[in-house]
PDB file of C-alpha atoms in Angstrom:
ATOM      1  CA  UNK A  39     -43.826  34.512 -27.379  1.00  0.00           C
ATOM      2  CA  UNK A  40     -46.588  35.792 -29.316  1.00  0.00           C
ATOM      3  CA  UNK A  41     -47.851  39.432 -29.459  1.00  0.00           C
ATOM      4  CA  UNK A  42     -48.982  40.690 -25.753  1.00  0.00           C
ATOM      5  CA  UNK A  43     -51.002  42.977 -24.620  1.00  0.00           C
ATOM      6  CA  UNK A  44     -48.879  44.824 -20.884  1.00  0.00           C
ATOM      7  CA  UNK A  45     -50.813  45.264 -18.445  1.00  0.00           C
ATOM      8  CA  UNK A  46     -49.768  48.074 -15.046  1.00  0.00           C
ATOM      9  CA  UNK A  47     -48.819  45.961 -11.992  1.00  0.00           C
ATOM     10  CA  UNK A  48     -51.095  47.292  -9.204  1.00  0.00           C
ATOM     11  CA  UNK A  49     -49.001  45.773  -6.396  1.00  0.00           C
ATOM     12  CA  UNK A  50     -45.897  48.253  -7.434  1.00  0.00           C
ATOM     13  CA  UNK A  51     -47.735  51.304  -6.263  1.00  0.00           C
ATOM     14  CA  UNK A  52     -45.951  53.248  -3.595  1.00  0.00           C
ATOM     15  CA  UNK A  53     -49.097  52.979  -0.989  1.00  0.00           C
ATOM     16  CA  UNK A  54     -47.552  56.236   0.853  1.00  0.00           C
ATOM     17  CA  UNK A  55     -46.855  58.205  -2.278  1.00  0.00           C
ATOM     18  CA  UNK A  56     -48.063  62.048  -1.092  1.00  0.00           C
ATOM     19  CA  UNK A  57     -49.776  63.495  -4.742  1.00  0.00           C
ATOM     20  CA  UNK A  58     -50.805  66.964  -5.564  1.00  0.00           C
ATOM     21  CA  UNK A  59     -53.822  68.442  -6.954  1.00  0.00           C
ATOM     22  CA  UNK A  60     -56.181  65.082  -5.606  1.00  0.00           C
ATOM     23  CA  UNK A  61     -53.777  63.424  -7.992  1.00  0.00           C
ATOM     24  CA  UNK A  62     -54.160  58.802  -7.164  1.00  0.00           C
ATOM     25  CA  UNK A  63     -52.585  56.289  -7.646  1.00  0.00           C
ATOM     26  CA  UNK A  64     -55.466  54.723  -9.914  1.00  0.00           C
ATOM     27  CA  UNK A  65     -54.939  57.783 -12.586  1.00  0.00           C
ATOM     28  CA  UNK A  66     -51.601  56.936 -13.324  1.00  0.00           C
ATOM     29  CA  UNK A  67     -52.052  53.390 -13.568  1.00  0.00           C
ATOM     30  CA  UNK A  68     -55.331  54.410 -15.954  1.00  0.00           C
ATOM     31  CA  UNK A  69     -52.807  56.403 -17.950  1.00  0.00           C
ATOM     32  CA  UNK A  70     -50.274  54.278 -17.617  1.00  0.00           C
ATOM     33  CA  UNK A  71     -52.297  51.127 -19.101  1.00  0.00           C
ATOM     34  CA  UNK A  72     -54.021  53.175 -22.033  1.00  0.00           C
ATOM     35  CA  UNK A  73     -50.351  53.847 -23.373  1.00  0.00           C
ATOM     36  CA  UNK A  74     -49.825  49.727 -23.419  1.00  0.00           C
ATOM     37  CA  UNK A  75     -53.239  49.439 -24.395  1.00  0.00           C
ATOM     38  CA  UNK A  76     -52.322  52.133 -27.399  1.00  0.00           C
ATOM     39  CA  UNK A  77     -49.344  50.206 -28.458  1.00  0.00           C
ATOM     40  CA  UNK A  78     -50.011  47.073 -28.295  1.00  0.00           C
ATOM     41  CA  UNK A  79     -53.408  47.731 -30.849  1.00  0.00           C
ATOM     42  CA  UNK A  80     -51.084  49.884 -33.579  1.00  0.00           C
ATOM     43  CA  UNK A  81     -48.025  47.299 -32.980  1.00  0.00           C
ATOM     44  CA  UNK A  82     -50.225  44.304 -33.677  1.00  0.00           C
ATOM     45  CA  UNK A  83     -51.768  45.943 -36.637  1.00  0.00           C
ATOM     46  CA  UNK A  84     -48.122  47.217 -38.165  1.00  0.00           C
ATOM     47  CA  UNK A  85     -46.716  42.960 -37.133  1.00  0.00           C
ATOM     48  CA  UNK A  86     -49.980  41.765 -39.343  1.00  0.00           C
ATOM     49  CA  UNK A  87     -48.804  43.886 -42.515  1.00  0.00           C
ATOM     50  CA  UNK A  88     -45.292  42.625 -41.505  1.00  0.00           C
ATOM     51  CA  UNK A  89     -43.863  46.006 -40.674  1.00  0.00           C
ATOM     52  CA  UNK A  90     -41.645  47.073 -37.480  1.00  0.00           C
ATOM     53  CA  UNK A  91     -42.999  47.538 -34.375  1.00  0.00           C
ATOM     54  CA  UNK A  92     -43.017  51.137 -33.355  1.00  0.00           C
ATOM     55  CA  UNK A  93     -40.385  50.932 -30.382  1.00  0.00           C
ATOM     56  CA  UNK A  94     -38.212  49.978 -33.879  1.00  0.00           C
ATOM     57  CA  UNK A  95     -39.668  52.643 -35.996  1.00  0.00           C
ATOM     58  CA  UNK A  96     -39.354  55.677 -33.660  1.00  0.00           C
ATOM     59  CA  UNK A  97     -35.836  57.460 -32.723  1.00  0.00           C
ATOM     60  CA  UNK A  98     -35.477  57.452 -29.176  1.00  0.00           C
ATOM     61  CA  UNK A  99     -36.637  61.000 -28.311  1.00  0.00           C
ATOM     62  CA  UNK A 100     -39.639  60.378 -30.276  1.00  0.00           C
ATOM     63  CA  UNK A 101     -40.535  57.820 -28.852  1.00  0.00           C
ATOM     64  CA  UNK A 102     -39.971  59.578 -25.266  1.00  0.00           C
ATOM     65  CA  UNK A 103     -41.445  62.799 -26.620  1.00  0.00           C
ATOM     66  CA  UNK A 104     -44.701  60.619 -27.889  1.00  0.00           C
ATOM     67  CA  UNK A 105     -44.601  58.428 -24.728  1.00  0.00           C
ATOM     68  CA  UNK A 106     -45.093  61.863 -22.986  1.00  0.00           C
ATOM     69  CA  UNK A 107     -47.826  63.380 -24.385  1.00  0.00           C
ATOM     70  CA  UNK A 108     -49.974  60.154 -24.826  1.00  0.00           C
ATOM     71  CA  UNK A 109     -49.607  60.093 -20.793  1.00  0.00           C
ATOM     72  CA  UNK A 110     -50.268  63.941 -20.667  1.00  0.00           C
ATOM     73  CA  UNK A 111     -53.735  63.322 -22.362  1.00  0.00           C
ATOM     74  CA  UNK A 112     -54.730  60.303 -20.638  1.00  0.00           C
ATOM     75  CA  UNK A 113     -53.849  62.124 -17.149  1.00  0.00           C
ATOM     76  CA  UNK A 114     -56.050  64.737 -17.950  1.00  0.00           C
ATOM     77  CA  UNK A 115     -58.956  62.587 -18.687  1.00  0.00           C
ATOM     78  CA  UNK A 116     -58.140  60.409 -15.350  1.00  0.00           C
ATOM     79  CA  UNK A 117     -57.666  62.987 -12.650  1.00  0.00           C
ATOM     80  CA  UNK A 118     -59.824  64.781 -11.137  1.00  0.00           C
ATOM     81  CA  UNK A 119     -58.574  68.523 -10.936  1.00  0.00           C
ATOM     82  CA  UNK A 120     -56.066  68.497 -13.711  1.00  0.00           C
ATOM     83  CA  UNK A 121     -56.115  69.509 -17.459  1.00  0.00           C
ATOM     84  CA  UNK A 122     -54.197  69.769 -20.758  1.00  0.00           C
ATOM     85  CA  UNK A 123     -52.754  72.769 -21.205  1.00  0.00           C
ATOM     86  CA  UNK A 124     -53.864  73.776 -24.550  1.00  0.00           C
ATOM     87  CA  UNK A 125     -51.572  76.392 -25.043  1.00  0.00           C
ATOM     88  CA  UNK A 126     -48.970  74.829 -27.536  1.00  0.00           C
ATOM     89  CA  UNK A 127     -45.748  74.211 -25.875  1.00  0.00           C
ATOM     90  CA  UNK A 128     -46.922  75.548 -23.136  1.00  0.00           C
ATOM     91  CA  UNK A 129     -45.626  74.949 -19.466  1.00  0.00           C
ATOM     92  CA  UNK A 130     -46.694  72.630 -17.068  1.00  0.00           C
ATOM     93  CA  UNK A 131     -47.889  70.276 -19.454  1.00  0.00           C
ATOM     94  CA  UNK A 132     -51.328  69.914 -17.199  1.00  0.00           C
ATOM     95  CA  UNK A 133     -52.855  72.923 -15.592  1.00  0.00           C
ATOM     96  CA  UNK A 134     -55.837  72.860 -12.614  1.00  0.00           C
ATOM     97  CA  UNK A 135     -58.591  73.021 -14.391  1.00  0.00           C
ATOM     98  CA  UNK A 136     -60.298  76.919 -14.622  1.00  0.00           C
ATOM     99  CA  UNK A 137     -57.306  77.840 -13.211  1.00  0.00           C
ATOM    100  CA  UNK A 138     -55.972  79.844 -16.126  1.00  0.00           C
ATOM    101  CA  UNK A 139     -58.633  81.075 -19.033  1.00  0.00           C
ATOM    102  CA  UNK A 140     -59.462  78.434 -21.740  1.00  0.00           C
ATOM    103  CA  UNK A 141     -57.211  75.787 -19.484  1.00  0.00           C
ATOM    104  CA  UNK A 142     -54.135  77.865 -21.747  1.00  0.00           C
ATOM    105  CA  UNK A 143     -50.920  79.245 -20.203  1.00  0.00           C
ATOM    106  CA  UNK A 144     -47.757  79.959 -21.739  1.00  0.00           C
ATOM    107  CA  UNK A 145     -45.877  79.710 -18.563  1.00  0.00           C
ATOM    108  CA  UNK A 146     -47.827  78.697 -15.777  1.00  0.00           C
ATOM    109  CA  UNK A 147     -47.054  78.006 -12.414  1.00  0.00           C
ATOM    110  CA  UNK A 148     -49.816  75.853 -10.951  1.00  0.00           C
ATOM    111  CA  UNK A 149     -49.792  72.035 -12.589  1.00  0.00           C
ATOM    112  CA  UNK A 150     -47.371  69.316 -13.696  1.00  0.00           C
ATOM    113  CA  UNK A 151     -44.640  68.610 -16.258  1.00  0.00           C
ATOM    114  CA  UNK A 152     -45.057  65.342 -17.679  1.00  0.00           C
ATOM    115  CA  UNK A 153     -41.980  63.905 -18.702  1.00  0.00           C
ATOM    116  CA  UNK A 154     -40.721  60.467 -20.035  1.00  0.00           C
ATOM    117  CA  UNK A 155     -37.202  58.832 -20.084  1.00  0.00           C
ATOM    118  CA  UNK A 156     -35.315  55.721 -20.766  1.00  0.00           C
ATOM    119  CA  UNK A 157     -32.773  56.484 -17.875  1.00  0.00           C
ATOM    120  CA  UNK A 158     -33.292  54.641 -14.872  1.00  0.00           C
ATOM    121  CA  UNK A 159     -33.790  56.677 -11.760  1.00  0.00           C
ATOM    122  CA  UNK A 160     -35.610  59.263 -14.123  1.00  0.00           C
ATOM    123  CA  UNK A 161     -32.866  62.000 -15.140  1.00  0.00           C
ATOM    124  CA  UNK A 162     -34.084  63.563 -17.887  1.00  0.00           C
ATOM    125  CA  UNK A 163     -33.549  66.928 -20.005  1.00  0.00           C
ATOM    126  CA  UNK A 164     -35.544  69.650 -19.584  1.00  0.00           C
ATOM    127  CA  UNK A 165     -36.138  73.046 -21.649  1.00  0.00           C
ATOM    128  CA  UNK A 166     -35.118  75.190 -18.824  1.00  0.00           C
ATOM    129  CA  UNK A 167     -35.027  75.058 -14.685  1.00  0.00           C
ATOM    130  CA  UNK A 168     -38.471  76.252 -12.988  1.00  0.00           C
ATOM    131  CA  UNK A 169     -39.985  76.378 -10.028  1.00  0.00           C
ATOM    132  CA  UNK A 170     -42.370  73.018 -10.724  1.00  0.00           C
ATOM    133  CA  UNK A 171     -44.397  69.558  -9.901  1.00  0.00           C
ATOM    134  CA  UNK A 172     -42.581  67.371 -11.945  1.00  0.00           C
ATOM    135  CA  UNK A 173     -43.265  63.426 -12.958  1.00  0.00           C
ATOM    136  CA  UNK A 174     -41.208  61.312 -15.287  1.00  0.00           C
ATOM    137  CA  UNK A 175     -42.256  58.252 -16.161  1.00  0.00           C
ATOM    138  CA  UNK A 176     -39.121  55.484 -17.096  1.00  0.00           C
ATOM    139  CA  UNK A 177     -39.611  53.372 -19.293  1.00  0.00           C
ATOM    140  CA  UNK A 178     -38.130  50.103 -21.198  1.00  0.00           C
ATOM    141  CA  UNK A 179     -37.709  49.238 -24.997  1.00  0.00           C
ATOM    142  CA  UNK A 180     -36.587  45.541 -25.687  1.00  0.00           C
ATOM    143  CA  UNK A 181     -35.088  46.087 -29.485  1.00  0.00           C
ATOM    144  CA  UNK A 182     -32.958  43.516 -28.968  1.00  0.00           C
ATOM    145  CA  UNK A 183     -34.710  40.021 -28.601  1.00  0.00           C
ATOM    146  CA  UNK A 184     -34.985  37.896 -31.881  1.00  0.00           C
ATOM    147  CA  UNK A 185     -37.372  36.965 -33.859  1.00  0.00           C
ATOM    148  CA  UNK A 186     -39.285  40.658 -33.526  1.00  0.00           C
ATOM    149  CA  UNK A 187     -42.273  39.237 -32.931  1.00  0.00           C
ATOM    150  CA  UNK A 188     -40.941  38.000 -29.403  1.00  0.00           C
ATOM    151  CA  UNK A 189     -40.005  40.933 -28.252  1.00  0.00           C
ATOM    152  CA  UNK A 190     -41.474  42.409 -25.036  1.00  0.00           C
ATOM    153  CA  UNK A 191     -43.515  45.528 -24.904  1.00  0.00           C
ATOM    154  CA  UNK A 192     -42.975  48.983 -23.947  1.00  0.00           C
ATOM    155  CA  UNK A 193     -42.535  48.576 -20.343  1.00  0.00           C
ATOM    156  CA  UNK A 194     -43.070  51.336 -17.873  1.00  0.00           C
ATOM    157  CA  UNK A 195     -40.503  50.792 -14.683  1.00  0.00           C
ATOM    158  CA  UNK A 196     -40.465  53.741 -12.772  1.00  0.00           C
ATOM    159  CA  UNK A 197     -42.742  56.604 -11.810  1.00  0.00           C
ATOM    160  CA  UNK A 198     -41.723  59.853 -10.252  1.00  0.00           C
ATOM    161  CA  UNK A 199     -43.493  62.964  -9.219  1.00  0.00           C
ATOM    162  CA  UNK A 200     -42.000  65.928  -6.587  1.00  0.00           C
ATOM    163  CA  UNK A 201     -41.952  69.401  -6.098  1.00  0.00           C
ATOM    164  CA  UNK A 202     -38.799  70.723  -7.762  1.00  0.00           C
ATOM    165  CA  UNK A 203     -36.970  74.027  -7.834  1.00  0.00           C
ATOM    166  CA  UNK A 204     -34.582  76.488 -10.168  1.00  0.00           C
ATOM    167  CA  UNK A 205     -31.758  75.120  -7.595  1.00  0.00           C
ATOM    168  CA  UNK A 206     -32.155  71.546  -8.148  1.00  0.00           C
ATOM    169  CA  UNK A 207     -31.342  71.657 -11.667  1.00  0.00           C
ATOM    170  CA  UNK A 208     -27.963  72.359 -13.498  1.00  0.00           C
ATOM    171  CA  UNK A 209     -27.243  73.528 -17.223  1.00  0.00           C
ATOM    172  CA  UNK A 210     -25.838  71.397 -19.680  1.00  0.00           C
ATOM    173  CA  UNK A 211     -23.719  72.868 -21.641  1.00  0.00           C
ATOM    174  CA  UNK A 212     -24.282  73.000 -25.714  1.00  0.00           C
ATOM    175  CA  UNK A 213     -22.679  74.200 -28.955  1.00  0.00           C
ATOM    176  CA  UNK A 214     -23.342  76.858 -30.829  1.00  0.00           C
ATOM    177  CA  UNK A 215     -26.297  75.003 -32.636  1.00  0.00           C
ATOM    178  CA  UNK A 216     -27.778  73.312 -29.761  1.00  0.00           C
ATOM    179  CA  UNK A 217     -30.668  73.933 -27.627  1.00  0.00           C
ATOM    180  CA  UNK A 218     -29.636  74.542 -24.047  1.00  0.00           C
ATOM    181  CA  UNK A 219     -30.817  72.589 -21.414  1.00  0.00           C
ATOM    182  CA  UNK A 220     -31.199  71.559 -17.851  1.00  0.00           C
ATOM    183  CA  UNK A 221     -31.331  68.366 -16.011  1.00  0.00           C
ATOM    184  CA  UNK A 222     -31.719  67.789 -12.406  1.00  0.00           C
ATOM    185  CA  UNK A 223     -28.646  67.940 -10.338  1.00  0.00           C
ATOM    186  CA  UNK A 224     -27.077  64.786  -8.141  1.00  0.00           C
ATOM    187  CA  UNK A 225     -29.300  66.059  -4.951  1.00  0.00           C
ATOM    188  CA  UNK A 226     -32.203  66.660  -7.015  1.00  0.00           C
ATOM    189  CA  UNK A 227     -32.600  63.799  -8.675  1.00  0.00           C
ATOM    190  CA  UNK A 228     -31.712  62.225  -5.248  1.00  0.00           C
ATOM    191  CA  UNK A 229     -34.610  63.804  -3.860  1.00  0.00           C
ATOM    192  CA  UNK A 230     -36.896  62.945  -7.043  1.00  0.00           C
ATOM    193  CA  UNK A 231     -36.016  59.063  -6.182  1.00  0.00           C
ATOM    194  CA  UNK A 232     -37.323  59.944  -3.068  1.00  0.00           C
ATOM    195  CA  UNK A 233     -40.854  60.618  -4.269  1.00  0.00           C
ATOM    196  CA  UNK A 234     -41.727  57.332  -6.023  1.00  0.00           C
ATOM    197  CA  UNK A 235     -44.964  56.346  -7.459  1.00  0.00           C
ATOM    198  CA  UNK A 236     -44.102  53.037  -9.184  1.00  0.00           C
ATOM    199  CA  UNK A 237     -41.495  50.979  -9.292  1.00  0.00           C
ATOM    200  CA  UNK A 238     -41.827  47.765 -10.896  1.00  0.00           C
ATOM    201  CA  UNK A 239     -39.942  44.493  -9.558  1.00  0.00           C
ATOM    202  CA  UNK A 240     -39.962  46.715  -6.088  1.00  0.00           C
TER     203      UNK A 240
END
């Protein structure tokens, strides 16, 4: 199979997916394709010089942490009342636009958290439990398939967005050199599943 270019299924839309801030369907699948559109140009050029791919390159929470903000910036330029937040690692990821001075909060309350996982069903770490709109995005890496060349592309296969609170999520425990964090408990994630935006092979 030679090197292909993804392309967002349309049909895998959830048709009564309820979005916040005049969020549609079409700006995630706009995001969604400039990420495969974004990979597949730099992983054709590194195949041509004979280099690996960059699902083979990057360590799995790059590649999520990457994933993320490419789909961060490309929301922002697809919705309609949404924006970057250009305070550095600042919280939601996208604010309402003119909602907060120079679209730049520290710790914000009116937006989404973008976040992007390999887990299926879309449990993922966060830095901390809030009160938020949150969307992961799953997706799939094929580093397995031989020769390289044939391997699939980055694959989106879930999309998730819901209104989430401090009492959905639980600690996870960490040593004395780790970074604590929090992850959605069994009934939140349960109730994230509920709020599907894409689901591919659905």
């Amino acid at each position: 199979m030679p090197h292909v270019r993804n392309v967002v299924d349309v049909n895998q839309f959830n048709p009564h997916a309820v979005l916040p801030y005049s969020l549609r369907a079409l700006d995630f699948e706009g995001a969604m394709q400039d990420v495969y559109d974004l990979f597949f140009d730099i992983n054709g050029l590194l195949l041509q010089r004979g280099l690996h791919r960059l699902d083979e390159m990057l360590r799995p929470a790059a590649m999520s942490g990457i994933i993320s903000d490419l789909l961060t910036a490309s929301l922002a330029r697809h919705a309609r009342s949404l924006a970057a937040n250009q305070y550095f690692n600042g919280h939601p990821d996208l604010v309402v636009a003119g909602r907060y001075p120079n679209d730049a909060v520290q710790a914000g309350s009116e937006g989404v958290e973008v976040k992007s996982t390999r887990n299926r069903g879309g449990a993922v770490d966060t830095h901390g439990a809030r009160d938020q709109w949150m969307c992961v995005f799953v997706y799939q890496v094929d580093n397995d398939s031989e020769p390289v060349q044939d391997r699939l592309p980055m694959t989106f296969t879930e999309v998730y967005l819901a209104r989430v609170t401090v009492k959905d999520f639980r600690k996870n425990p960490r040593g004395d050199l780790g970074t604590r964090t929090a992850t959605l408990h069994r009934e939140g994630i349960k109730m994230l599943r509920q709020h599907w935006i894409y689901k591919a092979g659905s």
